[in-house]
Structure formats: structure tokens, C-alpha cells
mmCIF file of C-alpha atoms in Angstrom:
data_model
loop_
_atom_site.group_PDB
_atom_site.id
_atom_site.type_symbol
_atom_site.label_atom_id
_atom_site.label_comp_id
_atom_site.label_asym_id
_atom_site.label_seq_id
_atom_site.Cartn_x
_atom_site.Cartn_y
_atom_site.Cartn_z
ATOM 1 C CA MET A 1 23.249 2.962 80.952
ATOM 2 C CA LYS A 2 20.087 3.990 80.347
ATOM 3 C CA ASN A 3 21.098 3.644 76.514
ATOM 4 C CA LYS A 4 21.530 0.189 76.731
ATOM 5 C CA MET A 5 17.891 -0.278 78.333
ATOM 6 C CA LYS A 6 16.468 1.543 76.249
ATOM 7 C CA LYS A 7 18.307 -0.828 73.323
ATOM 8 C CA LEU A 8 17.255 -3.859 75.058
ATOM 9 C CA ILE A 9 13.294 -2.881 75.337
ATOM 10 C CA SER A 10 12.918 -1.732 71.876
ATOM 11 C CA ALA A 11 14.870 -4.525 70.549
ATOM 12 C CA THR A 12 12.139 -6.761 72.780
ATOM 13 C CA LEU A 13 9.356 -4.565 71.266
ATOM 14 C CA LEU A 14 10.608 -4.505 67.582
ATOM 15 C CA THR A 15 11.683 -8.530 67.940
ATOM 16 C CA ALA A 16 7.701 -9.304 69.182
ATOM 17 C CA LEU A 17 6.297 -7.248 66.043
ATOM 18 C CA PHE A 18 8.899 -8.776 63.800
ATOM 19 C CA THR A 19 8.289 -12.710 64.902
ATOM 20 C CA SER A 20 7.142 -13.465 61.267
ATOM 21 C CA ILE A 21 6.815 -15.183 58.049
ATOM 22 C CA SER A 22 7.536 -14.047 54.972
ATOM 23 C CA VAL A 23 5.100 -13.211 51.793
ATOM 24 C CA LEU A 24 4.393 -10.799 48.937
ATOM 25 C CA ALA A 25 2.702 -7.919 49.420
ATOM 26 C CA ALA A 26 0.099 -7.005 46.521
ATOM 27 C CA GLY A 27 -0.796 -3.345 46.623
ATOM 28 C CA GLU A 28 2.396 -2.435 48.858
ATOM 29 C CA LYS A 29 5.484 -0.091 47.328
ATOM 30 C CA ILE A 30 8.031 1.710 49.099
ATOM 31 C CA TYR A 31 9.566 4.809 47.222
ATOM 32 C CA PHE A 32 10.903 8.335 47.021
ATOM 33 C CA THR A 33 10.570 11.580 45.711
ATOM 34 C CA GLY A 34 12.951 13.855 44.981
ATOM 35 C CA PRO A 35 13.935 16.760 42.220
ATOM 36 C CA GLY A 36 12.563 16.555 39.502
ATOM 37 C CA ASN A 37 14.548 19.030 37.372
ATOM 38 C CA ALA A 38 18.738 18.677 37.466
ATOM 39 C CA VAL A 39 19.899 20.042 40.442
ATOM 40 C CA ALA A 40 23.859 21.940 40.568
ATOM 41 C CA PRO A 41 26.739 20.590 41.942
ATOM 42 C CA GLY A 42 27.086 21.740 46.011
ATOM 43 C CA SER A 43 23.403 22.118 46.267
ATOM 44 C CA GLN A 44 21.176 20.568 49.459
ATOM 45 C CA VAL A 45 18.181 18.165 48.225
ATOM 46 C CA SER A 46 15.445 16.688 50.765
ATOM 47 C CA ILE A 47 14.132 12.631 48.991
ATOM 48 C CA SER A 48 11.452 11.806 51.023
ATOM 49 C CA VAL A 49 10.589 7.789 51.662
ATOM 50 C CA GLN A 50 7.344 7.040 51.543
ATOM 51 C CA LEU A 51 4.805 4.005 51.855
ATOM 52 C CA ASP A 52 1.906 3.392 50.280
ATOM 53 C CA THR A 53 -0.211 0.091 51.898
ATOM 54 C CA ASP A 54 -3.959 -1.451 51.578
ATOM 55 C CA ILE A 55 -3.226 -3.666 54.781
ATOM 56 C CA SER A 56 -2.433 -2.115 58.314
ATOM 57 C CA ILE A 57 1.759 -1.964 59.027
ATOM 58 C CA ASN A 58 2.960 -1.638 62.406
ATOM 59 C CA ALA A 59 6.688 -1.754 62.035
ATOM 60 C CA LEU A 60 9.467 -1.498 59.528
ATOM 61 C CA ASP A 61 12.711 -2.337 58.704
ATOM 62 C CA LEU A 62 14.512 -0.841 56.164
ATOM 63 C CA GLU A 63 18.278 0.020 54.310
ATOM 64 C CA VAL A 64 18.632 3.322 51.708
ATOM 65 C CA GLY A 65 21.279 2.867 48.779
ATOM 66 C CA TYR A 66 23.209 5.487 47.675
ATOM 67 C CA PRO A 67 26.478 6.391 45.712
ATOM 68 C CA LYS A 68 28.607 7.779 47.894
ATOM 69 C CA ASP A 69 30.453 9.436 44.871
ATOM 70 C CA THR A 70 28.013 12.081 44.138
ATOM 71 C CA LEU A 71 26.391 11.816 47.454
ATOM 72 C CA GLU A 72 26.963 12.833 50.763
ATOM 73 C CA PHE A 73 24.580 11.976 53.730
ATOM 74 C CA LEU A 74 24.015 14.411 56.099
ATOM 75 C CA ASP A 75 20.897 14.061 57.791
ATOM 76 C CA PHE A 76 17.212 12.390 58.600
ATOM 77 C CA ASN A 77 14.225 15.095 58.928
ATOM 78 C CA ASN A 78 11.606 12.764 61.071
ATOM 79 C CA GLU A 79 9.415 15.034 61.231
ATOM 80 C CA ASN A 80 5.285 14.358 60.304
ATOM 81 C CA SER A 81 7.053 10.492 60.020
ATOM 82 C CA ILE A 82 4.484 7.870 60.550
ATOM 83 C CA ILE A 83 6.740 6.030 63.061
ATOM 84 C CA ASP A 84 6.562 6.706 66.110
ATOM 85 C CA ILE A 85 9.015 4.526 67.891
ATOM 86 C CA TRP A 86 12.668 4.592 66.503
ATOM 87 C CA GLN A 87 14.473 0.984 67.383
ATOM 88 C CA THR A 88 17.296 1.892 65.579
ATOM 89 C CA LYS A 89 17.992 5.401 64.399
ATOM 90 C CA PRO A 90 18.620 6.556 60.883
ATOM 91 C CA ALA A 91 22.148 5.825 60.705
ATOM 92 C CA ILE A 92 25.175 4.539 57.953
ATOM 93 C CA LEU A 93 25.491 0.945 58.167
ATOM 94 C CA PRO A 94 29.023 -0.486 58.160
ATOM 95 C CA ASN A 95 28.647 -1.869 54.333
ATOM 96 C CA GLY A 96 27.509 1.659 53.608
ATOM 97 C CA ASN A 97 23.453 1.870 53.500
ATOM 98 C CA ILE A 98 21.299 3.568 55.605
ATOM 99 C CA GLY A 99 19.534 2.037 58.231
ATOM 100 C CA PHE A 100 16.767 2.880 60.281
ATOM 101 C CA SER A 101 13.803 0.631 61.745
ATOM 102 C CA GLY A 102 10.767 1.710 63.779
ATOM 103 C CA GLY A 103 7.207 1.110 65.202
ATOM 104 C CA ILE A 104 3.756 2.380 64.526
ATOM 105 C CA ILE A 105 1.632 2.099 68.028
ATOM 106 C CA LYS A 106 -1.743 3.123 65.678
ATOM 107 C CA SER A 107 -0.486 1.129 62.984
ATOM 108 C CA PHE A 108 -0.786 2.466 59.157
ATOM 109 C CA SER A 109 -2.408 2.023 55.803
ATOM 110 C CA GLY A 110 -2.917 4.617 53.119
ATOM 111 C CA THR A 111 -0.888 6.139 49.961
ATOM 112 C CA LYS A 112 1.927 8.305 51.001
ATOM 113 C CA GLY A 113 2.582 7.679 54.261
ATOM 114 C CA LEU A 114 5.952 9.840 55.001
ATOM 115 C CA ILE A 115 8.572 7.785 56.453
ATOM 116 C CA GLY A 116 11.232 10.312 56.928
ATOM 117 C CA LYS A 117 13.333 12.588 54.557
ATOM 118 C CA LEU A 118 17.039 12.266 53.868
ATOM 119 C CA SER A 119 19.162 15.375 53.409
ATOM 120 C CA PHE A 120 21.914 14.842 50.886
ATOM 121 C CA SER A 121 24.769 17.090 49.960
ATOM 122 C CA ALA A 122 25.370 17.018 46.066
ATOM 123 C CA LYS A 123 28.910 16.504 45.533
ATOM 124 C CA THR A 124 29.693 16.191 41.689
ATOM 125 C CA GLU A 125 27.996 15.434 38.103
ATOM 126 C CA GLY A 126 26.036 12.519 38.003
ATOM 127 C CA SER A 127 22.930 10.463 37.984
ATOM 128 C CA PRO A 128 22.808 9.250 41.333
ATOM 129 C CA LYS A 129 20.323 6.411 41.765
ATOM 130 C CA LEU A 130 19.085 5.472 45.332
ATOM 131 C CA SER A 131 17.345 2.400 46.211
ATOM 132 C CA LEU A 132 15.544 0.018 49.169
ATOM 133 C CA PRO A 133 18.257 -2.980 49.427
ATOM 134 C CA LYS A 134 16.316 -4.218 52.275
ATOM 135 C CA SER A 135 12.514 -3.237 52.192
ATOM 136 C CA ASP A 136 10.696 -5.404 55.360
ATOM 137 C CA ILE A 137 7.562 -4.201 56.483
ATOM 138 C CA TYR A 138 5.020 -5.936 59.619
ATOM 139 C CA LEU A 139 1.971 -6.522 59.196
ATOM 140 C CA ALA A 140 -0.562 -5.089 61.951
ATOM 141 C CA ASP A 141 -1.851 -8.641 62.798
ATOM 142 C CA GLY A 142 -1.123 -9.690 65.960
ATOM 143 C CA GLN A 143 1.648 -12.299 64.344
ATOM 144 C CA GLY A 144 4.074 -9.530 63.062
ATOM 145 C CA THR A 145 3.917 -10.895 59.691
ATOM 146 C CA LYS A 146 6.688 -10.207 56.892
ATOM 147 C CA MET A 147 5.642 -9.217 53.399
ATOM 148 C CA SER A 148 8.292 -7.987 51.205
ATOM 149 C CA ALA A 149 7.153 -4.853 49.683
ATOM 150 C CA PRO A 150 8.238 -4.212 46.169
ATOM 151 C CA THR A 151 10.034 -0.875 45.696
ATOM 152 C CA LEU A 152 11.018 2.031 43.109
ATOM 153 C CA ASN A 153 13.651 3.583 42.597
ATOM 154 C CA LEU A 154 15.017 7.297 41.997
ATOM 155 C CA ILE A 155 17.140 8.615 39.573
ATOM 156 C CA PHE A 156 17.917 12.482 39.433
ATOM 157 C CA SER A 157 20.272 14.570 38.083
ATOM 158 C CA ILE A 158 23.176 17.136 38.799
ATOM 159 C CA LYS A 159 24.523 19.125 36.091
ATOM 160 C CA ASP A 160 26.945 22.209 36.444
ATOM 161 C CA ASN A 161 24.029 23.900 34.396
ATOM 162 C CA GLY A 162 21.102 23.056 37.196
ATOM 163 C CA GLN A 163 19.088 24.396 39.341
ATOM 164 C CA ILE A 164 20.921 25.890 42.579
ATOM 165 C CA VAL A 165 18.565 24.105 45.417
ATOM 166 C CA VAL A 166 19.222 24.545 49.249
ATOM 167 C CA SER A 167 16.774 22.342 51.410
ATOM 168 C CA PRO A 168 16.996 23.083 54.915
ATOM 169 C CA VAL A 169 18.801 20.267 56.638
ATOM 170 C CA VAL A 170 16.668 19.078 59.800
ATOM 171 C CA PRO A 171 17.719 16.618 62.227
ATOM 172 C CA PHE A 172 16.479 13.749 63.491
ATOM 173 C CA LYS A 173 14.606 14.318 67.176
ATOM 174 C CA SER A 174 13.369 11.653 69.026
ATOM 175 C CA THR A 175 9.448 11.077 69.514
ATOM 176 C CA PRO A 176 7.303 11.670 72.231
ATOM 177 C CA ALA A 177 7.068 8.246 72.223
ATOM 178 C CA ASP A 178 10.487 7.710 72.504
ATOM 179 C CA ILE A 179 10.712 10.383 75.178
ATOM 180 C CA GLU A 180 8.229 8.609 77.149
ATOM 181 C CA ILE A 181 10.441 5.422 77.190
ATOM 182 C CA GLU A 182 13.083 7.445 78.393
ATOM 183 C CA LYS A 183 11.415 8.927 81.397
ATOM 184 C CA GLN A 184 9.550 4.966 82.594
ATOM 185 C CA LEU A 185 12.785 3.920 82.087
ATOM 186 C CA GLU A 186 14.280 6.480 84.534
ATOM 187 C CA THR A 187 11.871 5.772 87.241
ATOM 188 C CA LEU A 188 12.598 2.197 86.903
ATOM 189 C CA LYS A 189 15.972 2.759 87.211
ATOM 190 C CA ALA A 190 15.537 5.129 89.990
ATOM 191 C CA GLU A 191 12.712 2.973 91.811
ATOM 192 C CA GLY A 192 14.689 -0.443 91.371
ATOM 193 C CA SER A 193 11.352 -1.495 90.293
ATOM 194 C CA ARG A 194 11.309 -4.849 88.123
ATOM 195 C CA ARG A 195 8.035 -4.398 86.867
ATOM 196 C CA THR A 196 6.644 -5.050 83.020
ATOM 197 C CA LEU A 197 6.257 -1.490 81.272
ATOM 198 C CA ILE A 198 2.683 -2.189 78.716
ATOM 199 C CA TYR A 199 2.064 0.929 76.280
ATOM 200 C CA TRP A 200 -1.232 1.047 75.531
ATOM 201 C CA SER A 201 -2.319 2.013 72.152
ATOM 202 C CA GLY A 202 -5.910 3.677 71.568
ATOM 203 C CA ALA A 203 -6.890 0.170 70.467
ATOM 204 C CA GLY A 204 -5.774 -1.206 73.707
ATOM 205 C CA ALA A 205 -1.930 -2.891 74.691
ATOM 206 C CA LEU A 206 0.185 -2.514 71.960
ATOM 207 C CA VAL A 207 2.994 -5.024 73.251
ATOM 208 C CA VAL A 208 4.461 -6.056 76.715
ATOM 209 C CA LEU A 209 7.953 -5.132 77.243
ATOM 210 C CA SER A 210 9.554 -7.334 79.426
ATOM 211 C CA GLY A 211 13.043 -6.239 78.754
ATOM 212 C CA ILE A 212 13.586 -4.299 82.076
ATOM 213 C CA LEU A 213 13.135 -8.106 83.648
ATOM 214 C CA MET A 214 15.840 -9.265 82.007
ATOM 215 C CA TYR A 215 18.465 -6.193 82.130
ATOM 216 C CA ASN A 216 17.569 -5.947 85.686
ATOM 217 C CA LYS A 217 18.245 -9.866 86.181
ATOM 218 C CA ARG A 218 21.798 -9.011 84.436
ATOM 219 C CA LYS A 219 22.488 -6.313 86.182
ATOM 220 C CA ARG A 220 22.155 -8.054 89.374
ATOM 221 C CA ARG A 221 24.162 -10.885 88.464
ATOM 222 C CA GLN A 222 27.420 -8.602 87.298
ATOM 223 C CA GLN A 223 26.673 -6.711 90.529
ATOM 224 C CA LEU A 224 27.103 -9.896 92.628
ATOM 225 C CA LYS A 225 30.580 -10.855 90.800
#
């Protein structure tokens, strides 16, 4: 039940941020950084997903494509990520891509903004290519204007005579903002409250999370049946 509430509230937050008009970003790009030299089969590699943007953004929705014959996805390290609230935690989607989305409370602009680090196991020799078939980012302009950011693929080599690399696999962890949402939901659940949650950033209210009202109405209807 708690997970349903969180998903509903997160969806409300991201819907508010994602109400948008598509435009072409000029100075923005999403890209990977990874092994500079060939790695040996059996290696564990860490590949960063990063963002450069001249314009402040406060949300993103991405998919990462990778070859399943040469790479096995292990986990997603979100330590030091610019993302504060994860609506969709990194996971393999039905289409085989790794998908994730989230919001940034104080917005972000700058270079080398770390979104997260993908951990892969190198299975066999080859030249795996990582791509971003979906790279939606959203302006911190009060309207959630959607931007189609350019992307850069990454290709690296897996060879029998390559370097054996064993990068630590760091699991995904809930952020302080995610944990606070969980606490607020528990409080609302205990109090039976129908009040609207308001989350505040340093610049003021980020968004009104009215999804809890929808959840409570739905719950009451189910109880009356």
C-alpha cells in the first residue's frame, strides 16, 4: 500500500514537471564516460551517465541501450547524483533498455552533472555500444518545458588480452528526499489525513503533491464496496 501511495505521489510530481512543449536544446548533451582501454572478459566496469546543460533543468527521463550478448547489467550507483527524487528507479524495461526518471529539487545547470553510474559485467569479446534512445530533460521554468537533448554514444573494447578491471558494484540507494517522502506517507497513513503535501526547496515550494487526495478517495471507494 505504501508503495502504491509513493508511486502515485511521484507520478503526480513528475506529471507536473513533465507538462511540456518539445524544443531542441542548443548547449545541452547527455553522454557516457567509461573505460579508456580494452578490458578483459569477466571484468566489472563502471560507466557514468553525465549531463552538460547551459539551462537549468529539474527533471529527466532516460533509457540506456546496451548489447546483451557482450554486457550484463549489474546495478546502478546513484551516489552523488544530481537527481534528488527518483520516480522510476533504474531497471531493465520490457524493451531491454535500462530506464529511469527523476527530479532535481534545486534544478541543475553546468557541466559533468553526474546522473549515475552503470555497473556491467563484460561477458565476451566484442565492441559494445551504449546509447540513449530516450533522453528527455525538462526545464526549470515553471512549465516543465521538454527538451530534446543531443546524446553521445560510447563504444569500448572487450578483448582476451585486455586489462582485468574489477570496479566495485555499488547498489542503488534511496535518497534523503525519497526517504522523507516515505516518512510523510507513513504519517499521513497513520493520521488518516487528506491534506496536500508541499515540498520546499531553497527557492520556495517545488510542487504541490496532490496525489494523496486521489489515493484517499480511491481507498474510501474501495472500502464502501
